[in-house]
CSV table of C-alpha atoms in Angstrom, one decimal:
chain,number,residue,atom,x,y,z
A,453,UNK,CA,-23.9,-26.5,-4.6
A,454,UNK,CA,-24.6,-23.2,-6.3
A,455,UNK,CA,-23.5,-22.5,-9.9
A,456,UNK,CA,-23.2,-19.5,-12.1
A,457,UNK,CA,-22.7,-19.8,-15.9
A,458,UNK,CA,-21.1,-16.7,-17.4
A,459,UNK,CA,-22.1,-16.8,-20.7
A,460,UNK,CA,-10.5,7.3,-28.7
A,461,UNK,CA,-9.7,8.6,-27.4
A,462,UNK,CA,-11.2,11.6,-29.1
A,463,UNK,CA,-12.8,13.0,-25.9
A,464,UNK,CA,-12.4,16.6,-24.9
A,465,UNK,CA,-9.5,17.1,-22.4
A,466,UNK,CA,-10.3,20.5,-20.9
A,467,UNK,CA,-11.0,20.9,-17.2
A,468,UNK,CA,-14.4,22.5,-18.1
A,469,UNK,CA,-15.3,19.3,-20.0
A,470,UNK,CA,-14.2,17.2,-17.0
A,471,UNK,CA,-16.3,19.3,-14.6
A,472,UNK,CA,-19.3,18.8,-16.9
A,473,UNK,CA,-18.7,15.1,-17.0
A,474,UNK,CA,-18.3,15.0,-13.2
A,475,UNK,CA,-21.6,16.7,-12.7
A,476,UNK,CA,-23.3,14.1,-14.9
A,477,UNK,CA,-22.0,11.1,-12.9
A,478,UNK,CA,-22.3,12.0,-9.3
A,479,UNK,CA,-23.7,14.6,-6.9
A,480,UNK,CA,-20.3,15.3,-5.2
A,481,UNK,CA,-16.8,14.1,-5.0
A,482,UNK,CA,-15.4,12.5,-8.1
A,483,UNK,CA,-12.9,15.3,-8.7
A,484,UNK,CA,-11.7,15.3,-5.1
A,485,UNK,CA,-8.3,13.7,-4.6
A,486,UNK,CA,-7.6,14.1,-0.9
A,487,UNK,CA,-5.0,11.3,-1.0
A,488,UNK,CA,-2.7,13.3,-3.2
A,489,UNK,CA,-0.7,16.4,-2.5
A,490,UNK,CA,-1.1,18.1,-5.8
A,491,UNK,CA,0.7,21.1,-7.4
A,492,UNK,CA,-1.8,22.6,-10.0
A,493,UNK,CA,-0.8,22.5,-13.6
A,494,UNK,CA,-0.2,25.8,-15.5
A,495,UNK,CA,-1.8,26.6,-18.8
A,496,UNK,CA,1.6,26.1,-20.6
A,497,UNK,CA,1.9,22.6,-19.0
A,498,UNK,CA,-1.6,21.7,-20.1
A,499,UNK,CA,-0.7,22.5,-23.7
A,500,UNK,CA,2.5,20.5,-23.5
A,501,UNK,CA,0.5,17.5,-22.1
A,502,UNK,CA,-2.1,17.7,-24.8
A,503,UNK,CA,0.6,17.5,-27.5
A,504,UNK,CA,2.5,14.7,-25.7
A,505,UNK,CA,-0.5,12.5,-25.2
A,506,UNK,CA,-2.3,13.1,-28.6
A,507,UNK,CA,-2.9,10.0,-30.8
A,508,UNK,CA,-0.3,9.6,-33.4
A,509,UNK,CA,-0.8,9.1,-37.1
A,510,UNK,CA,2.8,8.2,-37.8
A,511,UNK,CA,3.6,4.5,-37.6
A,512,UNK,CA,6.9,4.6,-39.4
A,513,UNK,CA,8.8,4.8,-36.1
A,514,UNK,CA,8.2,4.6,-32.4
A,515,UNK,CA,6.9,7.7,-30.7
A,516,UNK,CA,9.2,9.8,-28.6
A,517,UNK,CA,9.7,8.2,-25.1
A,518,UNK,CA,7.3,5.4,-26.0
A,519,UNK,CA,9.6,2.7,-24.8
A,520,UNK,CA,9.6,4.3,-21.4
A,521,UNK,CA,6.2,3.0,-20.4
A,522,UNK,CA,6.3,4.6,-16.9
A,523,UNK,CA,8.4,7.6,-17.6
A,524,UNK,CA,11.4,8.1,-15.3
A,525,UNK,CA,9.9,5.3,-13.1
A,526,UNK,CA,10.5,2.7,-15.9
A,527,UNK,CA,12.9,-0.1,-15.2
A,528,UNK,CA,14.8,-2.5,-17.4
A,529,UNK,CA,13.4,-5.9,-18.1
A,530,UNK,CA,15.0,-8.6,-16.0
A,531,UNK,CA,15.3,-12.1,-17.7
A,532,UNK,CA,13.5,-13.9,-14.9
A,533,UNK,CA,10.2,-14.1,-13.0
A,534,UNK,CA,11.1,-11.0,-10.9
A,535,UNK,CA,10.4,-8.5,-13.8
A,536,UNK,CA,7.4,-7.1,-11.9
A,537,UNK,CA,9.0,-6.9,-8.5
A,538,UNK,CA,11.4,-4.0,-9.0
A,539,UNK,CA,11.0,-0.6,-7.3
A,540,UNK,CA,10.4,2.5,-9.4
A,541,UNK,CA,13.4,3.4,-11.5
A,542,UNK,CA,13.5,6.9,-10.1
A,543,UNK,CA,13.2,5.9,-6.4
A,544,UNK,CA,15.6,7.4,-3.9
A,545,UNK,CA,17.9,5.3,-1.7
A,546,UNK,CA,15.9,6.1,1.4
A,547,UNK,CA,12.6,5.2,-0.2
A,548,UNK,CA,14.0,2.0,-1.6
A,549,UNK,CA,14.4,0.9,2.1
A,550,UNK,CA,10.7,1.7,2.6
A,551,UNK,CA,9.9,-0.4,-0.5
A,552,UNK,CA,11.8,-3.3,0.8
A,553,UNK,CA,10.1,-3.2,4.2
A,554,UNK,CA,6.8,-3.0,2.5
A,555,UNK,CA,7.7,-6.0,0.4
A,556,UNK,CA,8.4,-7.9,3.6
A,557,UNK,CA,5.0,-7.2,4.8
A,558,UNK,CA,3.5,-8.0,1.4
A,559,UNK,CA,5.2,-11.4,1.6
A,560,UNK,CA,4.5,-12.0,5.3
A,561,UNK,CA,2.8,-15.3,6.2
A,562,UNK,CA,0.1,-14.6,8.7
A,563,UNK,CA,-0.7,-17.2,11.4
A,564,UNK,CA,-3.8,-17.8,13.5
A,565,UNK,CA,-4.4,-16.4,17.0
A,566,UNK,CA,-3.3,-16.9,19.7
A,567,UNK,CA,0.3,-17.2,18.8
A,568,UNK,CA,3.7,-16.3,20.2
A,569,UNK,CA,4.5,-14.4,17.0
A,570,UNK,CA,2.4,-11.4,18.0
A,571,UNK,CA,3.3,-9.3,15.0
A,572,UNK,CA,2.0,-11.9,12.6
A,573,UNK,CA,-1.0,-13.4,14.2
A,574,UNK,CA,-4.7,-12.7,13.3
A,575,UNK,CA,-5.2,-14.8,10.3
A,576,UNK,CA,-8.8,-15.5,9.3
A,577,UNK,CA,-10.7,-17.2,10.8
A,578,UNK,CA,-11.8,-17.4,7.2
A,579,UNK,CA,-9.4,-16.5,4.4
A,580,UNK,CA,-8.4,-16.9,0.8
A,581,UNK,CA,-4.6,-16.7,1.3
A,582,UNK,CA,-2.1,-16.3,4.1
A,583,UNK,CA,-0.2,-13.5,2.5
A,584,UNK,CA,-0.6,-10.8,-0.3
A,585,UNK,CA,2.1,-12.6,-2.3
A,586,UNK,CA,0.2,-15.9,-2.3
A,587,UNK,CA,-2.4,-14.4,-4.6
A,588,UNK,CA,-0.3,-11.8,-6.4
A,589,UNK,CA,2.5,-14.3,-7.1
A,590,UNK,CA,5.7,-12.5,-8.2
A,591,UNK,CA,3.4,-9.4,-8.3
A,592,UNK,CA,1.9,-10.8,-11.5
A,593,UNK,CA,-1.5,-12.3,-12.5
A,594,UNK,CA,-3.3,-15.1,-10.7
A,595,UNK,CA,-4.7,-18.0,-12.6
A,596,UNK,CA,-7.9,-20.1,-12.6
A,597,UNK,CA,-7.6,-23.7,-11.3
A,598,UNK,CA,-6.8,-26.0,-14.2
A,599,UNK,CA,-8.2,-29.1,-12.7
A,600,UNK,CA,-9.7,-30.6,-9.5
A,601,UNK,CA,-6.2,-31.0,-8.0
A,602,UNK,CA,-5.2,-27.4,-8.7
A,603,UNK,CA,-5.9,-24.9,-6.0
A,604,UNK,CA,-7.8,-21.6,-6.4
A,605,UNK,CA,-5.3,-19.6,-4.3
A,606,UNK,CA,-5.3,-16.6,-6.6
A,607,UNK,CA,-9.0,-16.6,-7.5
A,608,UNK,CA,-12.2,-16.3,-5.6
A,609,UNK,CA,-15.9,-15.5,-6.0
A,610,UNK,CA,-17.3,-12.2,-4.9
A,611,UNK,CA,-20.9,-12.4,-3.7
A,612,UNK,CA,-23.8,-10.0,-3.0
A,613,UNK,CA,-27.6,-9.8,-3.2
A,614,UNK,CA,-29.7,-7.0,-4.7
A,615,UNK,CA,-30.4,-4.1,-2.4
A,616,UNK,CA,-33.4,-1.9,-2.2
A,617,UNK,CA,-33.6,1.8,-3.2
A,618,UNK,CA,-33.0,2.9,0.4
A,619,UNK,CA,-29.8,0.9,0.4
A,620,UNK,CA,-28.2,3.1,-2.3
A,621,UNK,CA,-25.7,5.8,-1.5
A,622,UNK,CA,-27.7,9.1,-2.1
A,623,UNK,CA,-24.5,11.1,-2.7
A,624,UNK,CA,-23.7,9.0,-5.8
A,625,UNK,CA,-26.0,9.3,-8.8
A,626,UNK,CA,-26.9,6.0,-10.5
A,627,UNK,CA,-25.5,3.9,-7.6
A,628,UNK,CA,-26.7,0.3,-7.8
A,629,UNK,CA,-27.7,-0.9,-4.3
A,630,UNK,CA,-26.4,-4.3,-3.3
A,631,UNK,CA,-25.9,-6.0,0.1
A,632,UNK,CA,-23.6,-8.7,1.4
A,633,UNK,CA,-25.0,-12.3,1.4
A,634,UNK,CA,-26.5,-12.6,4.9
A,635,UNK,CA,-24.4,-15.8,5.6
A,636,UNK,CA,-21.3,-15.5,3.4
A,637,UNK,CA,-20.6,-11.7,3.3
A,638,UNK,CA,-19.0,-10.1,0.3
A,639,UNK,CA,-16.6,-12.8,-0.9
A,640,UNK,CA,-16.3,-16.5,-0.4
A,641,UNK,CA,-13.3,-17.9,1.4
A,642,UNK,CA,-12.0,-21.4,0.7
A,643,UNK,CA,-9.6,-21.7,3.6
A,644,UNK,CA,-10.1,-21.4,7.4
A,645,UNK,CA,-8.1,-21.8,10.6
A,646,UNK,CA,-8.4,-25.0,12.7
A,647,UNK,CA,-11.8,-25.7,14.1
A,648,UNK,CA,-13.7,-23.7,11.5
A,649,UNK,CA,-15.1,-25.0,8.3
A,650,UNK,CA,-14.1,-23.2,5.1
A,651,UNK,CA,-17.0,-21.4,3.3
A,652,UNK,CA,-16.8,-23.3,0.0
A,653,UNK,CA,-14.7,-25.0,-2.7
A,654,UNK,CA,-14.4,-23.2,-6.0
A,655,UNK,CA,-15.2,-25.5,-8.9
A,656,UNK,CA,-14.7,-24.4,-12.5
A,657,UNK,CA,-15.9,-26.3,-15.5
A,658,UNK,CA,-15.4,-25.2,-19.2
A,659,UNK,CA,-17.4,-25.7,-22.3
A,660,UNK,CA,-15.6,-25.3,-25.7
A,661,UNK,CA,-16.7,-22.5,-28.1
A,662,UNK,CA,-15.2,-22.6,-31.6
A,663,UNK,CA,-14.6,-19.3,-33.3
A,664,UNK,CA,-13.7,-19.3,-37.0
A,665,UNK,CA,-11.2,-16.7,-38.2
A,666,UNK,CA,-10.2,-15.4,-41.6
A,667,UNK,CA,-7.6,-17.6,-43.4
A,668,UNK,CA,-9.2,-20.8,-42.1
A,669,UNK,CA,-8.0,-20.6,-38.6
A,670,UNK,CA,-10.3,-21.8,-35.8
A,671,UNK,CA,-9.8,-20.8,-32.2
A,672,UNK,CA,-11.5,-22.8,-29.4
A,673,UNK,CA,-12.5,-20.6,-26.5
A,674,UNK,CA,-13.5,-22.0,-23.1
A,675,UNK,CA,-16.8,-20.8,-21.5
A,676,UNK,CA,-16.6,-21.2,-17.7
A,677,UNK,CA,-19.2,-22.3,-15.3
A,678,UNK,CA,-18.4,-21.5,-11.6
A,679,UNK,CA,-19.8,-23.6,-8.8
A,680,UNK,CA,-19.6,-22.7,-5.1
A,681,UNK,CA,-19.4,-26.3,-4.0
A,682,UNK,CA,-19.2,-27.9,-0.6
A,683,UNK,CA,-20.8,-24.9,1.2
A,684,UNK,CA,-19.7,-24.9,4.8
A,685,UNK,CA,-22.5,-22.7,6.3
A,686,UNK,CA,-25.6,-23.7,4.5
A,687,UNK,CA,-27.1,-22.4,1.3
A,688,UNK,CA,-26.4,-19.1,-0.3
A,689,UNK,CA,-29.2,-16.5,-0.4
A,690,UNK,CA,-31.6,-17.4,-3.3
A,691,UNK,CA,-30.8,-14.1,-5.0
A,692,UNK,CA,-27.0,-14.4,-4.5
A,693,UNK,CA,-24.9,-12.9,-7.4
A,694,UNK,CA,-21.5,-14.4,-7.9
A,695,UNK,CA,-18.5,-12.8,-9.7
A,696,UNK,CA,-15.2,-14.7,-10.3
A,697,UNK,CA,-12.1,-12.6,-9.8
A,698,UNK,CA,-8.4,-13.5,-10.6
A,699,UNK,CA,-5.7,-11.5,-8.8
A,700,UNK,CA,-4.5,-8.8,-11.3
A,701,UNK,CA,-0.9,-7.8,-11.9
A,702,UNK,CA,0.5,-5.1,-9.5
A,703,UNK,CA,2.8,-2.9,-11.6
A,704,UNK,CA,2.2,0.8,-12.2
A,705,UNK,CA,-0.5,1.3,-9.6
A,706,UNK,CA,1.0,4.5,-8.2
A,707,UNK,CA,1.1,6.1,-11.6
A,708,UNK,CA,-2.5,5.2,-12.3
A,709,UNK,CA,-3.4,6.7,-8.9
A,710,UNK,CA,-1.6,9.9,-9.9
A,711,UNK,CA,-3.5,10.4,-13.2
A,712,UNK,CA,-5.7,13.5,-12.7
A,713,UNK,CA,-9.3,12.6,-12.0
A,714,UNK,CA,-10.3,15.4,-14.4
A,715,UNK,CA,-8.4,13.8,-17.2
A,716,UNK,CA,-10.2,10.5,-16.7
A,717,UNK,CA,-13.6,12.1,-16.3
A,718,UNK,CA,-13.0,14.1,-19.5
A,719,UNK,CA,-12.9,10.8,-21.4
A,720,UNK,CA,-16.3,9.6,-20.2
A,721,UNK,CA,-19.1,9.6,-22.8
A,722,UNK,CA,-22.0,7.7,-21.1
A,723,UNK,CA,-24.5,8.7,-23.7
A,724,UNK,CA,-22.1,8.2,-26.7
A,725,UNK,CA,-22.5,11.8,-27.6
A,726,UNK,CA,-19.8,11.6,-30.3
A,727,UNK,CA,-21.5,8.5,-31.9
A,728,UNK,CA,-18.4,6.3,-32.0
A,729,UNK,CA,-20.2,3.4,-30.2
A,730,UNK,CA,-18.0,3.7,-27.1
A,731,UNK,CA,-19.8,4.8,-23.9
A,732,UNK,CA,-17.1,4.9,-21.2
A,733,UNK,CA,-18.5,5.6,-17.7
A,734,UNK,CA,-16.7,6.5,-14.5
A,735,UNK,CA,-17.3,4.3,-11.5
A,736,UNK,CA,-17.9,6.6,-8.5
A,737,UNK,CA,-17.5,4.8,-5.2
A,738,UNK,CA,-17.8,5.5,-1.5
A,739,UNK,CA,-14.4,6.0,0.1
A,740,UNK,CA,-14.3,4.4,3.6
A,741,UNK,CA,-11.0,6.2,4.2
A,742,UNK,CA,-12.2,9.7,3.5
A,743,UNK,CA,-16.0,9.3,4.0
A,744,UNK,CA,-17.0,10.8,0.6
A,745,UNK,CA,-17.6,9.8,-3.0
A,746,UNK,CA,-14.4,9.4,-5.1
A,747,UNK,CA,-13.5,8.2,-8.5
A,748,UNK,CA,-13.0,4.4,-8.6
A,749,UNK,CA,-9.7,3.4,-10.1
A,750,UNK,CA,-8.7,0.0,-8.7
A,751,UNK,CA,-10.2,-3.5,-8.9
A,752,UNK,CA,-11.6,-5.2,-12.0
A,753,UNK,CA,-14.7,-3.0,-11.8
A,754,UNK,CA,-12.9,0.1,-10.4
A,755,UNK,CA,-14.5,-0.5,-7.0
A,756,UNK,CA,-11.8,1.1,-4.9
A,757,UNK,CA,-10.6,4.7,-5.1
A,758,UNK,CA,-7.0,4.5,-3.7
A,759,UNK,CA,-4.2,2.0,-3.4
A,760,UNK,CA,-4.4,2.2,0.4
A,761,UNK,CA,-8.1,1.4,0.5
A,762,UNK,CA,-7.6,-1.4,-2.0
A,763,UNK,CA,-4.9,-2.8,0.1
A,764,UNK,CA,-6.9,-2.5,3.3
A,765,UNK,CA,-10.0,-4.2,1.8
A,766,UNK,CA,-7.7,-7.1,0.6
A,767,UNK,CA,-6.2,-7.5,4.0
A,768,UNK,CA,-9.6,-7.8,5.7
A,769,UNK,CA,-11.3,-9.8,2.9
A,770,UNK,CA,-8.6,-12.0,1.6
A,771,UNK,CA,-6.6,-12.7,4.8
A,772,UNK,CA,-8.9,-11.7,7.6
A,773,UNK,CA,-6.5,-9.0,8.9
A,774,UNK,CA,-8.1,-6.0,10.7
A,775,UNK,CA,-6.7,-2.6,9.9
A,776,UNK,CA,-7.5,1.1,10.5
A,777,UNK,CA,-9.9,1.4,7.5
A,778,UNK,CA,-11.6,-2.0,7.9
A,779,UNK,CA,-11.3,-2.7,11.7
A,780,UNK,CA,-13.4,-5.9,11.9
A,781,UNK,CA,-11.3,-8.3,14.0
A,782,UNK,CA,-13.0,-11.3,12.6
A,783,UNK,CA,-12.5,-10.3,9.0
A,784,UNK,CA,-15.3,-11.4,6.7
A,785,UNK,CA,-17.2,-13.4,9.3
A,786,UNK,CA,-20.9,-12.5,9.3
A,787,UNK,CA,-23.3,-12.3,12.2
A,788,UNK,CA,-24.7,-15.7,11.2
A,789,UNK,CA,-21.2,-17.2,11.6
A,790,UNK,CA,-21.2,-17.0,15.4
A,791,UNK,CA,-18.3,-19.2,16.1
A,792,UNK,CA,-16.2,-17.4,13.6
A,793,UNK,CA,-17.1,-14.0,15.2
A,794,UNK,CA,-16.1,-15.3,18.6
A,795,UNK,CA,-12.8,-16.8,17.6
A,796,UNK,CA,-9.5,-15.5,19.0
A,797,UNK,CA,-8.0,-12.6,17.0
A,798,UNK,CA,-4.8,-10.6,17.0
A,799,UNK,CA,-6.1,-7.2,18.1
A,800,UNK,CA,-5.3,-7.5,21.7
A,801,UNK,CA,-1.7,-6.3,21.7
A,802,UNK,CA,-0.1,-2.8,21.3
A,803,UNK,CA,-0.8,-2.8,17.5
A,804,UNK,CA,-4.5,-1.9,18.0
A,805,UNK,CA,-5.2,-3.6,14.7
A,806,UNK,CA,-3.7,-6.8,13.2
A,807,UNK,CA,-1.9,-4.6,10.8
A,808,UNK,CA,-1.6,-1.0,12.0
A,809,UNK,CA,-1.5,2.3,10.1
A,810,UNK,CA,2.3,2.2,9.7
A,811,UNK,CA,2.3,-1.3,8.3
A,812,UNK,CA,-0.6,-0.5,6.0
A,813,UNK,CA,1.3,2.6,4.7
A,814,UNK,CA,4.4,0.5,4.0
A,815,UNK,CA,2.4,-2.1,2.0
A,816,UNK,CA,0.7,0.8,0.2
A,817,UNK,CA,4.1,2.4,-0.6
A,818,UNK,CA,5.3,-1.0,-1.9
A,819,UNK,CA,2.3,-1.4,-4.1
A,820,UNK,CA,2.5,2.2,-5.3
A,821,UNK,CA,6.1,1.7,-6.4
A,822,UNK,CA,6.1,-1.7,-8.2
A,823,UNK,CA,7.7,-0.6,-11.4
A,824,UNK,CA,6.7,-1.0,-15.0
A,825,UNK,CA,9.4,-2.6,-17.2
A,826,UNK,CA,10.4,-0.9,-20.4
A,827,UNK,CA,8.8,-2.0,-23.7
A,828,UNK,CA,10.7,-4.3,-26.0
A,829,UNK,CA,11.1,-4.2,-29.8
A,830,UNK,CA,9.4,-0.8,-30.2
A,831,UNK,CA,11.1,-0.3,-33.6
A,832,UNK,CA,10.5,-3.7,-35.0
A,833,UNK,CA,8.6,-3.3,-38.4
A,834,UNK,CA,6.0,-6.0,-37.4
A,835,UNK,CA,5.4,-4.3,-34.0
A,836,UNK,CA,5.0,-1.0,-35.8
A,837,UNK,CA,2.5,-2.6,-38.2
A,838,UNK,CA,0.6,-4.1,-35.2
A,839,UNK,CA,0.5,-0.7,-33.5
A,840,UNK,CA,-1.0,0.8,-36.6
A,841,UNK,CA,-3.7,-1.9,-36.7
A,842,UNK,CA,-4.3,-1.4,-32.9
A,843,UNK,CA,-5.1,2.3,-33.6
A,844,UNK,CA,-6.9,1.7,-36.9
A,845,UNK,CA,-9.2,-1.0,-35.4
A,846,UNK,CA,-10.3,1.5,-32.7
A,847,UNK,CA,-8.7,-0.3,-29.7
A,848,UNK,CA,-7.5,3.1,-28.5
A,849,UNK,CA,-11.1,4.2,-27.9
A,850,UNK,CA,-10.9,2.3,-24.5
A,851,UNK,CA,-7.2,1.4,-24.2
A,852,UNK,CA,-6.0,5.0,-24.2
A,853,UNK,CA,-2.3,5.0,-24.8
A,854,UNK,CA,-0.9,7.9,-22.7
A,855,UNK,CA,-1.4,10.2,-19.7
A,856,UNK,CA,0.7,12.6,-17.8
A,857,UNK,CA,0.4,12.3,-14.0
A,858,UNK,CA,-0.1,15.1,-11.5
A,859,UNK,CA,2.7,17.2,-10.2
A,860,UNK,CA,3.0,15.9,-6.6
A,861,UNK,CA,4.8,17.5,-3.7
A,862,UNK,CA,5.7,14.3,-1.8
A,863,UNK,CA,5.7,11.5,-4.4
A,864,UNK,CA,8.6,12.2,-6.7
A,865,UNK,CA,8.4,8.7,-8.2
A,866,UNK,CA,4.9,9.4,-9.6
A,867,UNK,CA,5.2,13.2,-10.2
A,868,UNK,CA,4.7,14.6,-13.7
A,869,UNK,CA,5.5,11.5,-15.6
A,870,UNK,CA,4.4,10.7,-19.2
A,871,UNK,CA,3.1,7.2,-19.0
A,872,UNK,CA,1.8,4.6,-21.5
A,873,UNK,CA,-0.7,2.4,-19.6
A,874,UNK,CA,-3.2,1.7,-22.5
A,875,UNK,CA,-6.3,2.2,-20.4
A,876,UNK,CA,-8.9,4.9,-19.9
A,877,UNK,CA,-9.7,3.8,-16.3
A,878,UNK,CA,-13.4,3.8,-17.3
A,879,UNK,CA,-16.2,1.2,-17.3
A,880,UNK,CA,-17.3,-0.3,-20.5
A,881,UNK,CA,-20.1,-2.7,-21.4
A,882,UNK,CA,-18.3,-5.8,-22.6
A,883,UNK,CA,-21.4,-7.7,-23.6
A,884,UNK,CA,-23.2,-10.9,-22.3
A,885,UNK,CA,-20.2,-13.2,-23.0
A,886,UNK,CA,-18.1,-11.6,-20.2
A,887,UNK,CA,-21.0,-10.5,-18.0
A,888,UNK,CA,-21.0,-11.5,-14.4
A,889,UNK,CA,-24.5,-10.0,-13.9
A,890,UNK,CA,-23.3,-8.5,-10.6
A,891,UNK,CA,-23.2,-4.7,-10.0
A,892,UNK,CA,-20.5,-2.9,-8.1
A,893,UNK,CA,-21.2,0.7,-7.1
A,894,UNK,CA,-22.2,2.3,-10.5
A,895,UNK,CA,-20.8,-0.6,-12.5
A,896,UNK,CA,-23.5,-2.8,-14.0
A,897,UNK,CA,-23.4,-6.6,-14.5
A,898,UNK,CA,-22.0,-6.2,-18.0
A,899,UNK,CA,-19.4,-3.5,-17.3
A,900,UNK,CA,-15.7,-3.8,-16.5
A,901,UNK,CA,-12.9,-1.3,-16.1
A,902,UNK,CA,-10.5,-1.2,-19.1
A,903,UNK,CA,-7.4,-3.1,-17.8
A,904,UNK,CA,-4.0,-1.5,-18.4
A,905,UNK,CA,-2.0,-3.3,-21.0
A,906,UNK,CA,1.5,-2.4,-19.9
A,907,UNK,CA,3.5,-5.4,-19.0
A,908,UNK,CA,1.0,-7.8,-20.7
A,909,UNK,CA,3.7,-9.3,-22.9
A,910,UNK,CA,5.7,-10.4,-19.9
A,911,UNK,CA,2.9,-12.4,-18.3
A,912,UNK,CA,4.3,-15.8,-19.2
A,913,UNK,CA,7.8,-14.9,-18.0
A,914,UNK,CA,6.5,-13.6,-14.6
A,915,UNK,CA,3.4,-15.8,-13.9
A,916,UNK,CA,4.2,-18.9,-15.9
A,917,UNK,CA,1.0,-18.8,-17.9
A,918,UNK,CA,-0.9,-16.7,-20.4
A,919,UNK,CA,-4.3,-16.4,-18.7
A,920,UNK,CA,-6.1,-13.1,-19.2
A,921,UNK,CA,-9.4,-11.3,-18.5
A,922,UNK,CA,-11.1,-11.0,-15.1
A,923,UNK,CA,-11.4,-14.7,-14.6
A,924,UNK,CA,-8.4,-16.1,-16.5
A,925,UNK,CA,-10.6,-17.8,-19.1
A,926,UNK,CA,-8.6,-16.5,-22.0
A,927,UNK,CA,-5.4,-18.6,-22.6
A,928,UNK,CA,-3.8,-16.2,-25.0
A,929,UNK,CA,-4.1,-12.5,-26.0
A,930,UNK,CA,-6.0,-13.6,-29.1
A,931,UNK,CA,-8.6,-15.4,-27.0
A,932,UNK,CA,-8.9,-12.3,-24.8
A,933,UNK,CA,-9.7,-10.2,-27.9
A,934,UNK,CA,-12.2,-12.8,-29.1
A,935,UNK,CA,-14.2,-12.6,-25.8
A,936,UNK,CA,-14.7,-8.8,-26.3
A,937,UNK,CA,-18.4,-8.0,-27.0
A,938,UNK,CA,-20.8,-5.1,-26.2
A,939,UNK,CA,-19.1,-1.8,-27.1
A,940,UNK,CA,-16.0,-3.7,-28.3
A,941,UNK,CA,-17.9,-6.1,-30.6
A,942,UNK,CA,-17.1,-4.2,-33.9
A,943,UNK,CA,-13.4,-4.1,-32.9
A,944,UNK,CA,-13.4,-7.8,-32.1
A,945,UNK,CA,-15.1,-8.5,-35.4
A,946,UNK,CA,-12.4,-6.5,-37.2
A,947,UNK,CA,-9.7,-8.7,-35.7
A,948,UNK,CA,-11.7,-11.9,-36.8
A,949,UNK,CA,-11.8,-10.6,-40.4
A,950,UNK,CA,-8.2,-9.5,-40.5
A,951,UNK,CA,-5.7,-11.3,-42.8
A,952,UNK,CA,-3.7,-13.7,-40.6
A,953,UNK,CA,-0.5,-11.8,-41.1
A,954,UNK,CA,-2.2,-8.6,-39.7
A,955,UNK,CA,-3.5,-10.6,-36.7
A,956,UNK,CA,-0.1,-11.8,-36.0
A,957,UNK,CA,1.3,-8.3,-36.2
A,958,UNK,CA,-1.4,-7.0,-33.8
A,959,UNK,CA,-0.5,-9.7,-31.2
A,960,UNK,CA,3.2,-9.0,-31.6
A,961,UNK,CA,2.5,-5.3,-30.8
A,962,UNK,CA,0.6,-6.3,-27.7
A,963,UNK,CA,3.4,-8.6,-26.7
A,964,UNK,CA,5.8,-5.7,-26.9
A,965,UNK,CA,3.9,-3.7,-24.2
């Protein structure tokens, strides 16, 4: 048994500033976007973009186009749990067919080898789920297990051990070296095919933490302790670092991928040069697809640079499915798991991999085009008051409201869209309360990527719960705010001290996103 207790955007937006920021975070690569077919912006377009994305000071009415969270790709809100499962609103008929085929692969239930269903075999031998949809249920958020009988199908523990200086990636400045656990690899799998023990059972225990608020309200938070129980292959390395991860929502990923790297890097302020207390940093990661450093965008610590690479790493790590980017036939099995390495796999037919490049591209296309629903109640007076408080409290320092995506030659759905994701895509120190004490590329053990807030108000409708943060410990949006620390501590404290009516308005604004 092994336990871990987890205790403004006012930046310059010019390309010159972005280049300077890039030089400060990595030796090479963060501005490279080889996965995108970009049409450069003109000076006139840059001026229009600056005006369209500037912070507002008028809270008497919604901003222009603000209800269209994803620009022309926005879709209407369905009244059921399928609100996050719609294709981009501006998708063509031909591309909608690709979306549906990708959805089929995303939902496919994989089986173990050998099997008569050759196109679907290759599961495991160790795995966390048998399909992408099993974790990203209805393309929404996963949840932490509520009790001993509840499974952890949409949650797992990442694992690594500290590396040595020679294990760092020299092309990336400030890279924090880490290595897989010698026995258990980079994540713990709680399922396995017949004849192989699972790696562990995830156990979560909570301690109550009372937080008094203005107006006499008291909120009880729950502080989690994570236990890797019933280890199937012996003890973890004595220096093992564990990090709990709940599956995030899937909407809007293609638009986030299409935000210019220069615009994100221009927001970075690692030394807090402007003195606002916010020190956003870019995570620069090694791309296995392109063999170079790139800006990290996806994952809870921005550990993957593209949707395709994120999808490929999930296939091999979560399901044990080999693919062109991560070709290991035995998935996450390590050299110390000899029987697992020697088990039958599904690479022996014409596919070459258990999911080939065509299949991976279709899943990537599906993931890229899961649409963001339109905002609700944008002109409600209480929502407008909550929006004003969101800005005045300084939440926009990290949750940047708007971007404009690249012009793209071959992705019309994501091309040149004004979007409202409420994220800066950067890493921020969130304090000891949320720390997992495990680094990832340049991200430290206290840093997390600012999560996008679009769609957050539909979580209950889509996922059937209101669990938030990287490990689902927060059971409401207010609890999520109260866990903020580090750079966000003053903003969190402002919410604690707000009159209750203002707190209610702030939450109502968030629920409109």
